[in-house]
Amino acid sequence: MDLRAALAAHRLVAIVRGSDPEAALRTVLTLADEGIELIEVSLTGKDALTVIERARKALGPGRPLGAGTVLTADDARAAHRAGADFAVTPGLGEGLSAARELGLPVLAGVMTPTEIIAARALGAEALKIFPAAQAGGPGYLKALRGPFPNEVFVPVGGIDEAAARAHLAAGATAVGIGSPLVGKAADGGDAGGGGGGGADSGGGNGDKGADGGGLDALRARAHAFRTAVLEATP
């Protein structure tokens, strides 16, 4: 896939990290149903590789699906086997190199100008500014745009709707959103409901069923973030 083009087109990456594999799968499919085109499943979630495999089958081959927190070469190989289209790393390491060898585009975690240069030398297609809030927020990103005007920057970490708009206005190509978007949905519960249950049906039905109303809340947040991203200053 052309990761740089996808990030520029959609401007939002949803990050799913869950302690309940069934709920994580429902979360991925609900986000996809709500028009979130780029979804990353973190390998730190429970049975994340199985979630990726099942999501890939449910979504079909044409929907981008990423593996997050790819740290090692084994992580990259396992994510590739599971059906991931792209890899996301928190930093620079063998996970990045192995993913590139497998033909997976990489969104690599960086913090400093030196790391930005190193990531590009290693073949990263896009650069995840992480953790964005702690790094200095939109002001830090804007400063990086000076020496790196053509890089694809994706701030991740501590970004709500207002911060998403601010980062995009400061020059981000896209933003990565985890808990402010996903909430507790991938753990089997959310504001308005408990957990339990599970099926491959995803978010297509049972709004107040297995997730106890949590999928309704997830859909509302997905709509709000999509709106924020679409309305943000290019």
XYZ file of N, CA, C and O in Angstrom, residues 31-220:
760
model
N -15.255 0.713 13.929
C -14.545 1.877 13.396
C -14.537 1.860 11.870
O -14.742 2.898 11.227
N -14.320 0.697 11.299
C -14.336 0.582 9.837
C -15.718 0.918 9.288
O -15.846 1.633 8.284
N -16.764 0.426 9.955
C -18.134 0.735 9.529
C -18.418 2.232 9.579
O -19.204 2.757 8.784
N -17.771 2.916 10.524
C -17.987 4.356 10.691
C -17.101 5.203 9.789
O -17.063 6.420 9.918
N -16.377 4.553 8.883
C -15.604 5.300 7.899
C -14.181 5.631 8.291
O -13.525 6.420 7.608
N -13.683 5.028 9.383
C -12.270 5.199 9.739
C -11.473 4.259 8.840
O -11.537 3.037 8.977
N -10.722 4.817 7.913
C -10.080 4.009 6.880
C -8.755 3.395 7.328
O -8.343 2.362 6.790
N -8.064 4.012 8.266
C -6.761 3.513 8.710
C -6.858 3.104 10.174
O -7.104 3.936 11.051
N -6.674 1.816 10.429
C -6.792 1.276 11.773
C -5.545 0.459 12.089
O -5.094 -0.350 11.274
N -5.006 0.707 13.269
C -3.810 0.004 13.758
C -4.195 -0.818 14.976
O -4.820 -0.292 15.910
N -3.846 -2.092 14.990
C -4.059 -2.956 16.146
C -2.710 -3.154 16.828
O -1.787 -3.734 16.241
N -2.590 -2.668 18.049
C -1.322 -2.761 18.764
C -1.045 -4.196 19.188
O -1.917 -4.882 19.743
N 0.192 -4.634 18.980
C 0.580 -5.986 19.366
C 0.648 -6.158 20.875
O 0.784 -7.288 21.356
N 0.558 -5.075 21.638
C 0.536 -5.197 23.092
C -0.846 -5.594 23.608
O -0.990 -5.916 24.785
N -1.855 -5.581 22.752
C -3.176 -6.038 23.148
C -3.224 -7.559 23.235
O -2.413 -8.264 22.623
N -4.172 -8.071 23.975
C -4.290 -9.522 24.141
C -4.671 -10.185 22.825
O -5.615 -9.750 22.146
N -3.920 -11.236 22.455
C -4.175 -11.991 21.218
C -4.298 -11.070 20.010
O -5.136 -11.274 19.122
N -3.440 -10.063 19.959
C -3.545 -9.051 18.903
C -3.385 -9.641 17.509
O -4.050 -9.205 16.568
N -2.507 -10.620 17.364
C -2.309 -11.204 16.040
C -3.570 -11.914 15.551
O -3.915 -11.846 14.367
N -4.266 -12.562 16.475
C -5.533 -13.196 16.107
C -6.578 -12.151 15.742
O -7.357 -12.337 14.803
N -6.580 -11.038 16.464
C -7.496 -9.940 16.127
C -7.212 -9.436 14.715
O -8.136 -9.212 13.921
N -5.937 -9.276 14.381
C -5.582 -8.823 13.031
C -6.027 -9.843 11.989
O -6.605 -9.476 10.953
N -5.775 -11.121 12.241
C -6.174 -12.164 11.294
C -7.681 -12.150 11.055
O -8.152 -12.210 9.908
N -8.443 -12.074 12.123
C -9.897 -12.108 11.998
C -10.438 -10.821 11.367
O -11.381 -10.854 10.572
N -9.818 -9.701 11.719
C -10.244 -8.438 11.121
C -9.940 -8.430 9.628
O -10.743 -7.935 8.821
N -8.790 -8.974 9.248
C -8.442 -9.036 7.834
C -9.480 -9.848 7.055
O -9.911 -9.441 5.972
N -9.883 -10.971 7.599
C -10.895 -11.798 6.929
C -12.220 -11.057 6.820
O -12.896 -11.114 5.794
N -12.592 -10.361 7.885
C -13.878 -9.658 7.893
C -13.869 -8.442 6.981
O -14.869 -8.151 6.308
N -12.755 -7.729 6.935
C -12.687 -6.494 6.156
C -12.390 -6.739 4.686
O -12.688 -5.890 3.844
N -11.764 -7.869 4.392
C -11.358 -8.123 3.015
C -10.006 -7.515 2.729
O -9.452 -6.766 3.539
N -9.454 -7.809 1.556
C -8.083 -7.400 1.257
C -7.900 -5.919 0.945
O -6.787 -5.414 0.960
N -8.971 -5.203 0.657
C -8.823 -3.828 0.197
C -8.791 -2.772 1.284
O -8.547 -1.603 0.996
N -9.017 -3.160 2.536
C -9.085 -2.186 3.628
C -7.766 -2.157 4.386
O -7.319 -3.191 4.883
N -7.089 -1.017 4.477
C -5.802 -0.970 5.163
C -5.926 -1.365 6.632
O -6.835 -0.938 7.333
N -4.999 -2.191 7.086
C -4.988 -2.644 8.468
C -3.536 -2.715 8.924
O -2.704 -3.358 8.283
N -3.232 -2.043 10.027
C -1.866 -1.980 10.499
C -1.636 -2.753 11.779
O -2.575 -3.035 12.528
N -0.380 -3.087 12.019
C 0.048 -3.673 13.288
C 0.887 -2.642 14.017
O 1.829 -2.085 13.449
N 0.540 -2.373 15.269
C 1.252 -1.370 16.038
C 2.176 -1.973 17.079
O 2.096 -3.158 17.402
N 3.074 -1.157 17.609
C 4.068 -1.571 18.594
C 4.901 -2.736 18.060
O 5.121 -3.740 18.741
N 5.346 -2.598 16.835
C 6.215 -3.602 16.212
C 7.641 -3.296 16.657
O 8.263 -2.344 16.188
N 8.158 -4.112 17.549
C 9.461 -3.856 18.156
C 10.581 -4.713 17.567
O 11.699 -4.243 17.391
N 10.273 -5.973 17.280
C 11.308 -6.920 16.881
C 11.049 -7.443 15.474
O 9.969 -7.262 14.904
N 12.055 -8.143 14.955
C 11.890 -8.786 13.653
C 10.789 -9.844 13.716
O 10.009 -10.002 12.768
N 10.708 -10.556 14.832
C 9.638 -11.549 14.990
C 8.269 -10.886 14.970
O 7.317 -11.430 14.403
N 8.160 -9.726 15.604
C 6.899 -8.977 15.569
C 6.517 -8.653 14.127
O 5.358 -8.813 13.728
N 7.482 -8.171 13.358
C 7.208 -7.790 11.974
C 6.777 -8.988 11.155
O 5.810 -8.913 10.378
N 7.467 -10.110 11.321
C 7.113 -11.308 10.553
C 5.734 -11.825 10.941
O 4.933 -12.215 10.079
N 5.440 -11.817 12.231
C 4.135 -12.299 12.688
C 3.015 -11.393 12.194
O 1.951 -11.872 11.777
N 3.240 -10.084 12.229
C 2.230 -9.140 11.747
C 1.982 -9.330 10.256
O 0.834 -9.284 9.784
N 3.044 -9.556 9.521
C 2.922 -9.779 8.081
C 2.110 -11.041 7.807
O 1.214 -11.046 6.945
N 2.401 -12.114 8.534
C 1.648 -13.358 8.356
C 0.180 -13.182 8.714
O -0.700 -13.792 8.102
N -0.084 -12.355 9.715
C -1.469 -12.151 10.155
C -2.291 -11.336 9.168
O -3.523 -11.326 9.251
N -1.621 -10.642 8.248
C -2.351 -9.884 7.236
C -2.256 -8.384 7.361
O -3.006 -7.664 6.694
N -1.330 -7.887 8.188
C -1.171 -6.445 8.310
C -0.619 -5.849 7.017
O 0.219 -6.457 6.346
N -1.100 -4.661 6.678
C -0.647 -3.950 5.479
C 0.473 -2.974 5.771
O 1.206 -2.572 4.867
N 0.569 -2.535 7.022
C 1.620 -1.611 7.398
C 1.996 -1.839 8.855
O 1.235 -2.454 9.617
N 3.185 -1.392 9.218
C 3.666 -1.552 10.584
C 3.874 -0.183 11.217
O 4.244 0.782 10.542
N 3.643 -0.128 12.528
C 3.857 1.101 13.291
C 4.795 0.765 14.441
O 4.575 -0.213 15.160
N 5.843 1.549 14.594
C 6.811 1.298 15.662
C 6.847 2.484 16.621
O 6.611 3.619 16.216
N 7.163 2.231 17.897
C 7.304 3.348 18.838
C 8.658 4.026 18.732
O 8.857 5.122 19.273
N 9.607 3.372 18.061
C 10.946 3.925 17.909
C 11.655 3.243 16.754
O 11.020 2.605 15.912
N 12.958 3.371 16.721
C 13.760 2.793 15.645
C 14.418 1.511 16.144
O 14.997 1.485 17.219
N 14.331 0.453 15.353
C 14.899 -0.817 15.774
C 14.711 -1.869 14.703
O 14.351 -1.570 13.557
N 14.921 -3.111 15.090
C 14.883 -4.188 14.110
C 13.480 -4.429 13.567
O 13.326 -4.953 12.460
N 12.458 -4.045 14.306
C 11.101 -4.182 13.794
C 10.893 -3.368 12.532
O 10.242 -3.813 11.581
N 11.466 -2.162 12.504
C 11.374 -1.301 11.332
C 12.095 -1.950 10.145
O 11.536 -2.077 9.052
N 13.332 -2.379 10.370
C 14.126 -2.954 9.285
C 13.488 -4.224 8.735
O 13.424 -4.421 7.516
N 13.004 -5.093 9.626
C 12.395 -6.343 9.178
C 11.101 -6.090 8.410
O 10.822 -6.747 7.405
N 10.315 -5.138 8.879
C 9.071 -4.814 8.172
C 9.366 -4.330 6.757
O 8.690 -4.718 5.796
N 10.366 -3.485 6.610
C 10.725 -2.997 5.278
C 11.211 -4.133 4.395
O 10.904 -4.190 3.199
N 11.965 -5.078 4.956
C 12.431 -6.226 4.183
C 11.261 -7.079 3.694
O 11.337 -7.701 2.629
N 10.188 -7.092 4.466
C 8.987 -7.850 4.097
C 8.079 -7.078 3.147
O 7.058 -7.597 2.707
N 8.421 -5.840 2.868
C 7.618 -5.025 1.973
C 6.514 -4.252 2.652
O 5.665 -3.652 1.977
N 6.522 -4.224 3.999
C 5.509 -3.460 4.722
C 5.969 -2.015 4.875
O 7.074 -1.764 5.357
N 5.147 -1.052 4.509
C 5.489 0.343 4.810
C 5.439 0.568 6.310
O 4.664 -0.085 7.021
N 6.252 1.500 6.790
C 6.383 1.701 8.232
C 6.127 3.148 8.619
O 6.663 4.081 8.014
N 5.307 3.309 9.657
C 5.131 4.575 10.361
C 5.991 4.459 11.611
O 5.646 3.743 12.554
N 7.154 5.109 11.593
C 8.161 4.896 12.632
C 8.120 5.992 13.686
O 8.055 7.178 13.367
N 8.215 5.588 14.941
C 8.208 6.535 16.041
C 9.518 7.280 16.172
O 10.594 6.680 16.194
N 9.434 8.603 16.248
C 10.610 9.455 16.396
C 10.290 10.575 17.383
O 9.133 10.870 17.644
N 11.349 11.213 17.877
C 11.169 12.357 18.760
C 12.047 13.535 18.350
O 11.607 14.681 18.355
N 13.281 13.239 17.939
C 14.254 14.292 17.686
C 14.604 14.397 16.208
O 14.359 13.468 15.435
N 15.224 15.509 15.796
C 15.697 15.612 14.415
C 16.655 14.490 14.029
O 16.600 13.979 12.898
N 17.529 14.087 14.930
C 18.452 12.992 14.630
C 17.691 11.713 14.328
O 18.027 10.965 13.385
N 16.647 11.440 15.104
C 15.849 10.235 14.873
C 15.066 10.329 13.564
O 14.858 9.316 12.883
N 14.624 11.508 13.210
C 13.931 11.701 11.942
C 14.860 11.332 10.782
O 14.477 10.591 9.851
N 16.078 11.826 10.818
C 17.048 11.524 9.765
C 17.338 10.024 9.722
O 17.389 9.410 8.651
N 17.498 9.416 10.896
C 17.792 7.982 10.958
C 16.621 7.155 10.434
O 16.814 6.165 9.710
N 15.402 7.546 10.784
C 14.224 6.802 10.343
C 14.089 6.821 8.826
O 13.785 5.797 8.191
N 14.318 7.963 8.228
C 14.232 8.060 6.769
C 15.326 7.231 6.114
O 15.110 6.593 5.087
N 16.528 7.205 6.719
C 17.621 6.394 6.175
C 17.296 4.904 6.239
O 17.731 4.125 5.383
N 16.500 4.509 7.246
C 16.102 3.111 7.390
C 14.911 2.744 6.514
O 14.499 1.586 6.488
N 14.342 3.720 5.832
C 13.260 3.434 4.894
C 11.856 3.673 5.399
O 10.886 3.252 4.755
N 11.722 4.338 6.538
C 10.375 4.637 7.042
C 9.648 5.579 6.093
O 10.198 6.601 5.683
N 8.405 5.242 5.753
C 7.629 6.097 4.862
C 7.053 7.308 5.569
O 6.851 8.354 4.948
N 6.736 7.145 6.843
C 6.118 8.226 7.597
C 6.669 8.211 9.020
O 7.215 7.198 9.482
N 6.512 9.334 9.726
C 7.148 9.516 11.023
C 6.118 9.833 12.097
O 5.380 10.812 12.000
N 6.084 8.993 13.110
C 5.165 9.159 14.235
C 5.860 9.981 15.312
O 6.841 9.529 15.910
N 5.376 11.196 15.558
C 5.906 12.008 16.650
C 5.277 11.500 17.937
O 4.083 11.677 18.183
N 6.081 10.822 18.746
C 5.546 10.137 19.923
C 6.517 10.253 21.092
O 7.713 10.047 20.920
N 5.981 10.591 22.278
C 4.601 10.991 22.580
C 4.398 12.472 22.279
O 5.130 13.321 22.791
N 3.414 12.777 21.476
C 3.252 14.133 20.944
C 2.989 15.176 22.021
O 3.577 16.262 21.995
N 2.094 14.875 22.954
C 1.761 15.868 23.980
C 2.977 16.204 24.830
O 3.263 17.370 25.105
N 3.716 15.166 25.226
C 4.881 15.381 26.078
C 6.044 16.008 25.312
O 6.905 16.665 25.898
N 6.068 15.818 23.992
C 7.150 16.373 23.175
C 7.032 17.882 23.002
O 8.008 18.542 22.654
N 5.842 18.414 23.208
C 5.665 19.858 23.053
C 4.466 20.239 22.221
O 4.236 21.421 21.959
N 3.688 19.224 21.791
C 2.444 19.512 21.093
C 2.628 20.137 19.729
O 3.673 19.989 19.083
N 1.613 20.867 19.266
C 1.660 21.473 17.928
C 2.847 22.405 17.728
O 3.373 22.502 16.613
N 3.285 23.098 18.780
C 4.418 24.001 18.642
C 5.694 23.269 18.257
O 6.475 23.743 17.420
N 5.912 22.102 18.850
C 7.095 21.312 18.521
C 7.013 20.814 17.081
O 8.003 20.869 16.333
N 5.834 20.345 16.686
C 5.657 19.879 15.309
C 5.917 21.005 14.314
O 6.602 20.808 13.299
N 5.398 22.184 14.613
C 5.601 23.323 13.713
C 7.083 23.646 13.586
O 7.571 23.977 12.489
N 7.826 23.541 14.679
C 9.265 23.799 14.632
C 9.981 22.766 13.766
O 10.910 23.095 13.017
N 9.552 21.515 13.837
C 10.169 20.468 13.019
C 9.924 20.680 11.531
O 10.740 20.252 10.697
N 8.825 21.329 11.211
C 8.504 21.573 9.801
C 9.554 22.462 9.126
O 9.727 22.402 7.917
N 10.274 23.262 9.899
C 11.300 24.123 9.312
C 12.371 23.333 8.590
O 12.547 23.455 7.372
N 13.118 22.460 9.299
C 14.161 21.688 8.632
C 13.639 20.487 7.844
O 14.364 19.921 7.019
N 12.389 20.078 8.108
C 11.838 18.890 7.444
C 10.479 19.220 6.801
O 9.434 18.699 7.201
N 10.474 20.081 5.787
C 9.197 20.555 5.233
C 8.403 19.505 4.473
O 7.192 19.660 4.307
N 9.052 18.453 4.025
C 8.379 17.485 3.167
C 8.094 16.147 3.830
O 7.612 15.222 3.171
N 8.379 16.036 5.127
C 8.149 14.770 5.804
C 6.667 14.576 6.142
O 5.920 15.541 6.326
N 6.284 13.322 6.222
C 4.923 12.951 6.617
C 4.935 12.696 8.120
O 5.393 11.658 8.592
N 4.454 13.676 8.876
C 4.436 13.589 10.331
C 3.045 13.193 10.826
O 2.035 13.742 10.393
N 3.030 12.261 11.789
C 1.781 11.792 12.388
C 1.941 11.845 13.906
O 2.505 10.922 14.513
N 1.492 12.911 14.558
C 1.570 12.979 16.021
C 0.660 11.942 16.677
O -0.480 11.736 16.239
N 1.168 11.322 17.722
C 0.420 10.296 18.457
C 0.690 10.481 19.938
O 1.833 10.720 20.341
N -0.351 10.370 20.751
C -0.181 10.421 22.193
C -0.806 11.650 22.813
O -0.332 12.758 22.600
N -1.901 11.447 23.559
C -2.539 12.552 24.260
C -3.274 13.520 23.361
O -3.348 14.719 23.667
N -3.837 13.022 22.263
C -4.489 13.913 21.296
C -6.007 13.726 21.329
O -6.528 12.665 20.974
N -6.696 14.775 21.766
C -8.157 14.782 21.710
C -8.596 15.537 20.458
O -7.770 15.846 19.589
N -9.886 15.845 20.355
C -10.374 16.505 19.131
C -9.717 17.857 18.910
O -9.290 18.187 17.794
N -9.624 18.659 19.956
C -9.014 19.984 19.816
C -7.537 19.871 19.432
O -7.040 20.605 18.573
N -6.833 18.945 20.057
C -5.419 18.754 19.745
C -5.241 18.216 18.328
O -4.263 18.552 17.649
N -6.172 17.386 17.872
C -6.100 16.883 16.502
C -6.167 18.037 15.510
O -5.355 18.122 14.568
N -7.115 18.933 15.731
C -7.231 20.101 14.848
C -5.958 20.951 14.896
O -5.461 21.412 13.861
N -5.416 21.146 16.100
C -4.238 21.996 16.261
C -3.015 21.385 15.598
O -2.221 22.088 14.955
N -2.828 20.091 15.728
C -1.686 19.438 15.096
C -1.795 19.466 13.573
O -0.795 19.691 12.882
N -2.978 19.248 13.060
C -3.154 19.292 11.609
C -2.908 20.709 11.090
O -2.311 20.896 10.033
N -3.351 21.698 11.845
C -3.104 23.085 11.446
C -1.622 23.432 11.513
O -1.145 24.293 10.767
N -0.881 22.747 12.383
C 0.550 23.014 12.540
C 1.407 22.274 11.526
O 2.627 22.426 11.531
N 0.774 21.445 10.689
C 1.535 20.781 9.635
C 1.548 19.276 9.662
O 2.241 18.648 8.858
N 0.800 18.659 10.586
C 0.726 17.198 10.589
C 0.005 16.713 9.332
O -0.963 17.330 8.884
N 0.476 15.607 8.781
C -0.228 14.981 7.659
C -1.467 14.254 8.158
O -2.521 14.269 7.524
N -1.332 13.612 9.305
C -2.432 12.881 9.931
C -2.168 12.860 11.429
O -1.106 13.291 11.898
N -3.130 12.362 12.189
C -2.962 12.182 13.631
C -3.337 10.751 13.991
O -4.187 10.129 13.355
N -2.678 10.223 15.012
C -3.021 8.906 15.529
C -3.751 9.051 16.849
O -3.274 9.748 17.745
N -4.898 8.385 16.962
C -5.743 8.544 18.143
C -6.020 7.183 18.758
O -6.527 6.279 18.086
N -5.707 7.046 20.045
C -5.982 5.816 20.760
C -7.163 5.961 21.693
O -8.310 6.019 21.269
N -6.894 6.073 22.990
C -7.968 6.044 23.983
C -8.989 7.174 23.855
O -10.177 6.951 24.151
N -8.624 8.406 23.425
C -9.676 9.416 23.275
C -10.742 9.021 22.257
O -11.882 9.482 22.335
N -10.383 8.156 21.316
C -11.344 7.659 20.334
C -11.926 6.313 20.753
O -13.143 6.122 20.770
N -11.073 5.383 21.122
C -11.507 4.010 21.389
C -12.148 3.859 22.756
O -13.052 3.041 22.953
N -11.716 4.678 23.729
C -12.244 4.532 25.078
C -11.925 3.154 25.629
O -10.824 2.643 25.453
N -12.908 2.518 26.267
C -12.726 1.181 26.821
C -13.371 0.112 25.942
O -13.498 -1.041 26.358
N -13.752 0.499 24.739
C -14.476 -0.434 23.871
C -13.681 -1.702 23.590
O -14.239 -2.804 23.532
N -12.369 -1.579 23.401
C -11.545 -2.744 23.079
C -11.230 -3.593 24.299
O -10.631 -4.664 24.177
N -11.644 -3.133 25.484
C -11.477 -3.902 26.713
C -12.774 -4.585 27.133
O -12.829 -5.226 28.184
N -13.819 -4.386 26.342
C -15.084 -5.048 26.627
C -16.097 -4.173 27.311
O -17.153 -4.637 27.736
N -15.829 -2.883 27.446
C -16.791 -1.999 28.080
C -16.561 -0.579 27.656
O -15.597 -0.280 26.963
N -17.442 0.319 28.053
C -17.309 1.724 27.692
C -18.297 2.506 28.525
O -19.100 1.938 29.258
N -18.239 3.819 28.381
C -19.223 4.646 29.055
C -20.603 4.203 28.617
O -20.931 4.238 27.443
N -21.393 3.752 29.535
C -22.731 3.309 29.176
C -22.866 1.817 29.099
O -23.934 1.328 28.802
N -21.796 1.052 29.365
C -22.036 -0.379 29.274
C -20.888 -1.227 29.739
O -19.756 -0.799 29.857
N -21.196 -2.492 29.974
C -20.210 -3.474 30.384
C -19.708 -4.259 29.207
O -19.829 -3.861 28.074
N -19.142 -5.411 29.459
C -18.529 -6.185 28.391
C -19.146 -7.552 28.272
O -20.279 -7.808 28.635
N -18.314 -8.466 27.721
C -18.759 -9.828 27.549
C -19.249 -10.075 26.158
O -19.434 -9.194 25.350
N -19.465 -11.349 25.866
C -19.969 -11.723 24.558
C -18.923 -11.608 23.502
O -17.799 -11.225 23.728
N -19.299 -11.926 22.260
C -18.345 -11.792 21.179
C -18.826 -12.475 19.937
O -19.506 -13.497 19.982
N -18.452 -11.939 18.773
C -18.820 -12.524 17.498
C -17.997 -11.860 16.438
O -17.422 -10.807 16.647
N -17.965 -12.477 15.271
C -17.268 -11.872 14.144
C -18.125 -10.840 13.440
O -17.726 -10.275 12.438
N -19.312 -10.588 13.946
C -20.200 -9.645 13.280
C -19.752 -8.221 13.410
O -20.220 -7.342 12.706
N -18.822 -7.933 14.347
C -18.287 -6.576 14.479
C -19.341 -5.621 14.956
O -20.201 -5.944 15.759
N -19.280 -4.384 14.442
C -20.153 -3.335 14.923
C -21.395 -3.164 14.091
O -22.085 -2.173 14.202
N -21.699 -4.155 13.240
C -22.806 -3.957 12.328
C -24.167 -4.017 12.987
O -25.150 -3.512 12.464
N -24.245 -4.716 14.167
C -25.544 -4.795 14.818
C -25.318 -4.974 16.312
O -24.210 -4.992 16.802
N -26.414 -5.093 17.052
C -26.311 -5.284 18.478
C -25.744 -4.085 19.203
O -24.878 -4.220 20.068
N -26.248 -2.891 18.905
C -25.685 -1.687 19.493
C -25.704 -1.720 21.013
O -24.808 -1.208 21.662
N -26.737 -2.280 21.585
C -26.833 -2.328 23.046
C -26.771 -3.754 23.546
O -27.220 -4.070 24.617
N -26.174 -4.633 22.732
C -26.067 -6.028 23.095
C -24.805 -6.309 23.875
O -24.619 -5.860 24.995
N -23.885 -7.060 23.246
C -22.710 -7.547 23.956
C -21.880 -6.427 24.570
O -21.245 -6.601 25.592
N -21.899 -5.260 23.943
C -21.074 -4.171 24.470
C -21.866 -3.197 25.334
O -21.371 -2.140 25.700
N -23.101 -3.540 25.623
C -23.874 -2.768 26.585
C -24.019 -1.304 26.260
O -24.088 -0.463 27.147
N -24.078 -0.949 24.980
C -24.216 0.447 24.607
C -22.891 1.089 24.270
O -22.853 2.205 23.786
N -21.779 0.391 24.549
C -20.468 0.952 24.280
C -20.212 1.230 22.820
O -19.503 2.175 22.478
N -20.777 0.427 21.933
C -20.559 0.651 20.511
C -21.241 1.926 20.039
O -20.754 2.584 19.120
N -22.356 2.278 20.650
C -22.988 3.558 20.326
C -22.052 4.718 20.670
O -21.893 5.666 19.905
N -21.431 4.628 21.859
C -20.491 5.668 22.276
C -19.287 5.700 21.351
O -18.781 6.774 21.004
N -18.816 4.527 20.947
C -17.678 4.452 20.029
C -18.025 5.084 18.685
O -17.230 5.844 18.124
N -19.211 4.800 18.184
C -19.635 5.397 16.910
C -19.708 6.921 17.010
O -19.317 7.636 16.089
N -20.214 7.397 18.132
C -20.310 8.848 18.311
C -18.925 9.489 18.325
O -18.707 10.545 17.722
